[in-house]
CSV table of C-alpha atoms in Angstrom, one decimal:
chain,number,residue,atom,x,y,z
A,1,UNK,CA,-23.2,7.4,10.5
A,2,UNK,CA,-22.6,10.9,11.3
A,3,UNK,CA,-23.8,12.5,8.3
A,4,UNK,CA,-20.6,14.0,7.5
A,5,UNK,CA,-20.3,15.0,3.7
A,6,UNK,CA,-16.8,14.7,2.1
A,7,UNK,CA,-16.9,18.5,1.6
A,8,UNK,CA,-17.4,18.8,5.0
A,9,UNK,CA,-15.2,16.4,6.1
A,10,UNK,CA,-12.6,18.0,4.1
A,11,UNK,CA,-13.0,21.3,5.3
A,12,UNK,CA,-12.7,19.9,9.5
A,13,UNK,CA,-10.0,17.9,8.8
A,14,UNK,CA,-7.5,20.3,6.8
A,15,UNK,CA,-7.5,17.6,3.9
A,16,UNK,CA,-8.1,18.4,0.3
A,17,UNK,CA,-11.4,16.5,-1.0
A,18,UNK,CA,-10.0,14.7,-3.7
A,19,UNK,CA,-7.9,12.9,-1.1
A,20,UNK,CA,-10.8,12.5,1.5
A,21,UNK,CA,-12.4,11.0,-1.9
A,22,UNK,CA,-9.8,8.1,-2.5
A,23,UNK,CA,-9.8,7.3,1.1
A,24,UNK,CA,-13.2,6.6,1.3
A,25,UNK,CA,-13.4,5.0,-1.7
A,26,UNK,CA,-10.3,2.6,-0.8
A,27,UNK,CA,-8.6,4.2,-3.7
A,28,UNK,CA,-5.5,5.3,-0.9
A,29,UNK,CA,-3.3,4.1,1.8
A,30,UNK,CA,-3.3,7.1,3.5
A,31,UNK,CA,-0.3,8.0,6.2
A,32,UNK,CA,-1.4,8.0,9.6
A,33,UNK,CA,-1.4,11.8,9.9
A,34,UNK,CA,-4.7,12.0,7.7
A,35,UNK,CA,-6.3,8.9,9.5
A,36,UNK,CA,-5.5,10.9,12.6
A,37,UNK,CA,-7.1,14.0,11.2
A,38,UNK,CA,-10.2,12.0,10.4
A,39,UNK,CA,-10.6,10.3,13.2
A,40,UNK,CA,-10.9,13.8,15.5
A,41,UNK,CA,-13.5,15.1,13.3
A,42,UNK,CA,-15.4,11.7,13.6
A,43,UNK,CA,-14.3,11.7,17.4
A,44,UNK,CA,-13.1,8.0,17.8
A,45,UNK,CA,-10.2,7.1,18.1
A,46,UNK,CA,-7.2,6.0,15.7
A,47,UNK,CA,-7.5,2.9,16.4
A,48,UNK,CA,-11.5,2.5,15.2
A,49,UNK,CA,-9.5,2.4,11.6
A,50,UNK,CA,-7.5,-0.6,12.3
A,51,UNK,CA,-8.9,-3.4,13.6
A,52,UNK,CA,-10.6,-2.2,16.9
A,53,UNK,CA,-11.9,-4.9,18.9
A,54,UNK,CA,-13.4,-4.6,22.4
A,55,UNK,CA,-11.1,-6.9,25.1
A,56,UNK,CA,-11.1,-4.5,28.1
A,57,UNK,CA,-7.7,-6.4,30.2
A,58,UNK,CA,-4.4,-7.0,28.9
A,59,UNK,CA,-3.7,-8.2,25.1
A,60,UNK,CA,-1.2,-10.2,23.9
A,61,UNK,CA,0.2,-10.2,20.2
A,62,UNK,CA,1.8,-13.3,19.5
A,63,UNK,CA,4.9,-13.2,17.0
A,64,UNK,CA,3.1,-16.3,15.1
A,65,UNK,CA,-0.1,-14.0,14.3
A,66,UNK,CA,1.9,-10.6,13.8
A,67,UNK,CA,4.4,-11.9,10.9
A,68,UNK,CA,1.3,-14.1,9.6
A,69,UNK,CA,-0.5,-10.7,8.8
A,70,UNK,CA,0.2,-8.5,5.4
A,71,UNK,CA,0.0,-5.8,7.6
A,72,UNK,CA,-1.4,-1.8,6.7
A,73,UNK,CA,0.6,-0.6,4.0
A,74,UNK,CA,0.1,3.5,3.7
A,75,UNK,CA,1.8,5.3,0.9
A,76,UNK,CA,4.3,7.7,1.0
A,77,UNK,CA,1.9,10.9,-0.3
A,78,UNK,CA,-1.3,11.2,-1.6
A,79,UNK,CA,0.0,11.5,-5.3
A,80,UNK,CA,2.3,8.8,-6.1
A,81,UNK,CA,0.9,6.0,-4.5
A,82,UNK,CA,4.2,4.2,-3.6
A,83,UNK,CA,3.6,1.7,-0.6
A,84,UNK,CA,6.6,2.3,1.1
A,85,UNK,CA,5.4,1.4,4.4
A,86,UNK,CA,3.7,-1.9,6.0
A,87,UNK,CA,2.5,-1.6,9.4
A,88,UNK,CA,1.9,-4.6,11.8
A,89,UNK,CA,-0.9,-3.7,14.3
A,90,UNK,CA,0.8,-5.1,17.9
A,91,UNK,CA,-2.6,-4.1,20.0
A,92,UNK,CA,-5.4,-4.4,17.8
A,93,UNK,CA,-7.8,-5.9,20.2
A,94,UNK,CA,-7.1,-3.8,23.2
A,95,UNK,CA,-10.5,-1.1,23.1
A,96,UNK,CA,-9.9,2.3,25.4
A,97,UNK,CA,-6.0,2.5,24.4
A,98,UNK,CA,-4.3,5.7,23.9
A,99,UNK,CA,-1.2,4.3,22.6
A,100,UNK,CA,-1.2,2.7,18.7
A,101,UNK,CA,2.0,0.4,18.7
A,102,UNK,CA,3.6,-1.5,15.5
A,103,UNK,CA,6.1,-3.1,14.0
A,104,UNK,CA,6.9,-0.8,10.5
A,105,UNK,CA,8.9,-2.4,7.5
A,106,UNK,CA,10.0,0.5,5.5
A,107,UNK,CA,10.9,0.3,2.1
A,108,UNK,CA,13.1,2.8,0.4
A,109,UNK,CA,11.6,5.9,-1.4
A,110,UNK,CA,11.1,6.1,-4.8
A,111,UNK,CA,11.7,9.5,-4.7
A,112,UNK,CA,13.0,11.9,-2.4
A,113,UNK,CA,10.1,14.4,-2.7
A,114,UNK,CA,8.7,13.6,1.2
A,115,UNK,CA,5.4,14.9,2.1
A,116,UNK,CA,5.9,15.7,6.1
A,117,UNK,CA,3.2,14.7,8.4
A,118,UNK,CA,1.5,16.6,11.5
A,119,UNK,CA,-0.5,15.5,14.5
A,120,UNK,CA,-1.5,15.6,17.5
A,121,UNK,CA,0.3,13.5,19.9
A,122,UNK,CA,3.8,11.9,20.4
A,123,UNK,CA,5.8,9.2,18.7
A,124,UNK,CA,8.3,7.1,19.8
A,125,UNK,CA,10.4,4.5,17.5
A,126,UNK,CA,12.9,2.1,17.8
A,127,UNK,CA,14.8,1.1,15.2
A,128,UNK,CA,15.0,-3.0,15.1
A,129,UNK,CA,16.7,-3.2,11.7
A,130,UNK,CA,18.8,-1.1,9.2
A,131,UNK,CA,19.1,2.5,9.4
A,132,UNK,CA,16.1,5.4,9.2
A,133,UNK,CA,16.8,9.2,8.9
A,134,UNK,CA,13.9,11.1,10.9
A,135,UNK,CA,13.4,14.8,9.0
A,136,UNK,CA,11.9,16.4,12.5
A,137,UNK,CA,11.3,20.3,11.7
A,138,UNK,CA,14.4,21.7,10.1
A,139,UNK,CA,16.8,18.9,11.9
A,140,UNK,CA,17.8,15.7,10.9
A,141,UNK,CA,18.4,12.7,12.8
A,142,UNK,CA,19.9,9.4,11.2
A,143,UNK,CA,19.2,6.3,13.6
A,144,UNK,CA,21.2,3.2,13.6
A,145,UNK,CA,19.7,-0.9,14.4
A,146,UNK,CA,19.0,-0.3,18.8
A,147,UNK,CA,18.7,3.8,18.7
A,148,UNK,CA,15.4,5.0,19.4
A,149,UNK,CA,13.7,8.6,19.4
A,150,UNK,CA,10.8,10.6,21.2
A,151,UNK,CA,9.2,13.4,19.8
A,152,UNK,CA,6.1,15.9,19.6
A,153,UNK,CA,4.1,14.6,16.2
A,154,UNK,CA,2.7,18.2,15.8
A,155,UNK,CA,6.4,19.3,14.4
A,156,UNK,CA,6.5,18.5,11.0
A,157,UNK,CA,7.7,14.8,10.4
A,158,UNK,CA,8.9,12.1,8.3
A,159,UNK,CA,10.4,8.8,8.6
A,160,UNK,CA,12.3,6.8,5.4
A,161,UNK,CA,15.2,4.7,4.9
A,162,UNK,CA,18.6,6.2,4.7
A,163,UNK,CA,19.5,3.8,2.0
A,164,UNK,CA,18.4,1.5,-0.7
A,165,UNK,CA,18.1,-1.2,2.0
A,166,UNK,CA,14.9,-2.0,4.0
A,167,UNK,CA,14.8,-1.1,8.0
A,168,UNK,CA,12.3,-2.2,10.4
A,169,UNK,CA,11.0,0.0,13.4
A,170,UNK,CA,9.3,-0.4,16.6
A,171,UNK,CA,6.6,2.7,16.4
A,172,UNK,CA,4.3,4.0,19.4
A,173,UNK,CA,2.1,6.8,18.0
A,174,UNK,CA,0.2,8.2,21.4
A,175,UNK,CA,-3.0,10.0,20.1
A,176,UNK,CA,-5.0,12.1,22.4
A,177,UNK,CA,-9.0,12.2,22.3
């Protein structure tokens, strides 16, 4: 609808083509920072990408229809294709939001090759279950089941599992637009 090539929106976004490519085509679960990155050169919001609806007053998620869905599963770079995350939209049908919240189940890395992720905005997570090491910048920060963490997403981030065991995490990505 805007006219946008893939070129073009390549070039705005700071993404290589080939990955602009496999989004569009469905070929990739990208992470959130390139859906972010897209979505400012399209100016909507992050939320246009997963499931926007348009209920103006409060929303309400109920656990029944939040552990019913599969979720958004992104992978963990745009190379290997490992879905290591699934993420459980908690305000989907809330239009005008600034604030993306979810419930993440994180699987362990294949491999420990991370890809760190940029953006605008802030993050925060909670950690409901297992245990997640946070690579923020050049320090490290390994949170336990009931720790949680606030940061700047424009330092260069990324979340996994300290282990080979699962965790699951409470995560509020706040976009600006």
């Amino acid at each position: 609808m805007k006219n946008i090539s893939t070129a073009e929106m390549a070039e705005r976004s700071g993404l290589n083509e080939e990955q602009v490519i496999r989004i569009e085509e469905n070929e990739d679960f990208p992470s959130l920072a390139p859906l972010i990155k897209i979505a400012r050169v399209l100016g909507v919001r992050l939320g246009t990408f997963l499931d926007d609806q348009q209920e103006l007053g409060p929303v309400i998620c109920r656990k029944e229809k939040r552990t019913n869905t599969e979720g958004i599963g992104f992978t963990n770079n745009a190379v290997t294709k490992h879905k290591y995350m699934s993420y459980h939209a908690l305000s989907q049908d809330k239009s005008g939001r600034h604030m993306e919240p979810f419930v993440i189940d994180i699987m362990p890395a294949k491999d420990a090759d991370f890809i760190f992720s940029t953006h605008e905005g802030e993050e925060f997570i909670y950690v409901i279950e297992g245990s997640i090491e946070i690579n923020y910048g050049k320090n490290t920060y390994v949170l336990e089941q009931g720790d949680s963490i606030y940061y700047d997403s424009i330092v260069a981030h990324h979340v996994h599992t300290v282990n080979d065991s699962p965790a699951k995490i409470l995560g509020v990505i706040y976009t600006p637009y």
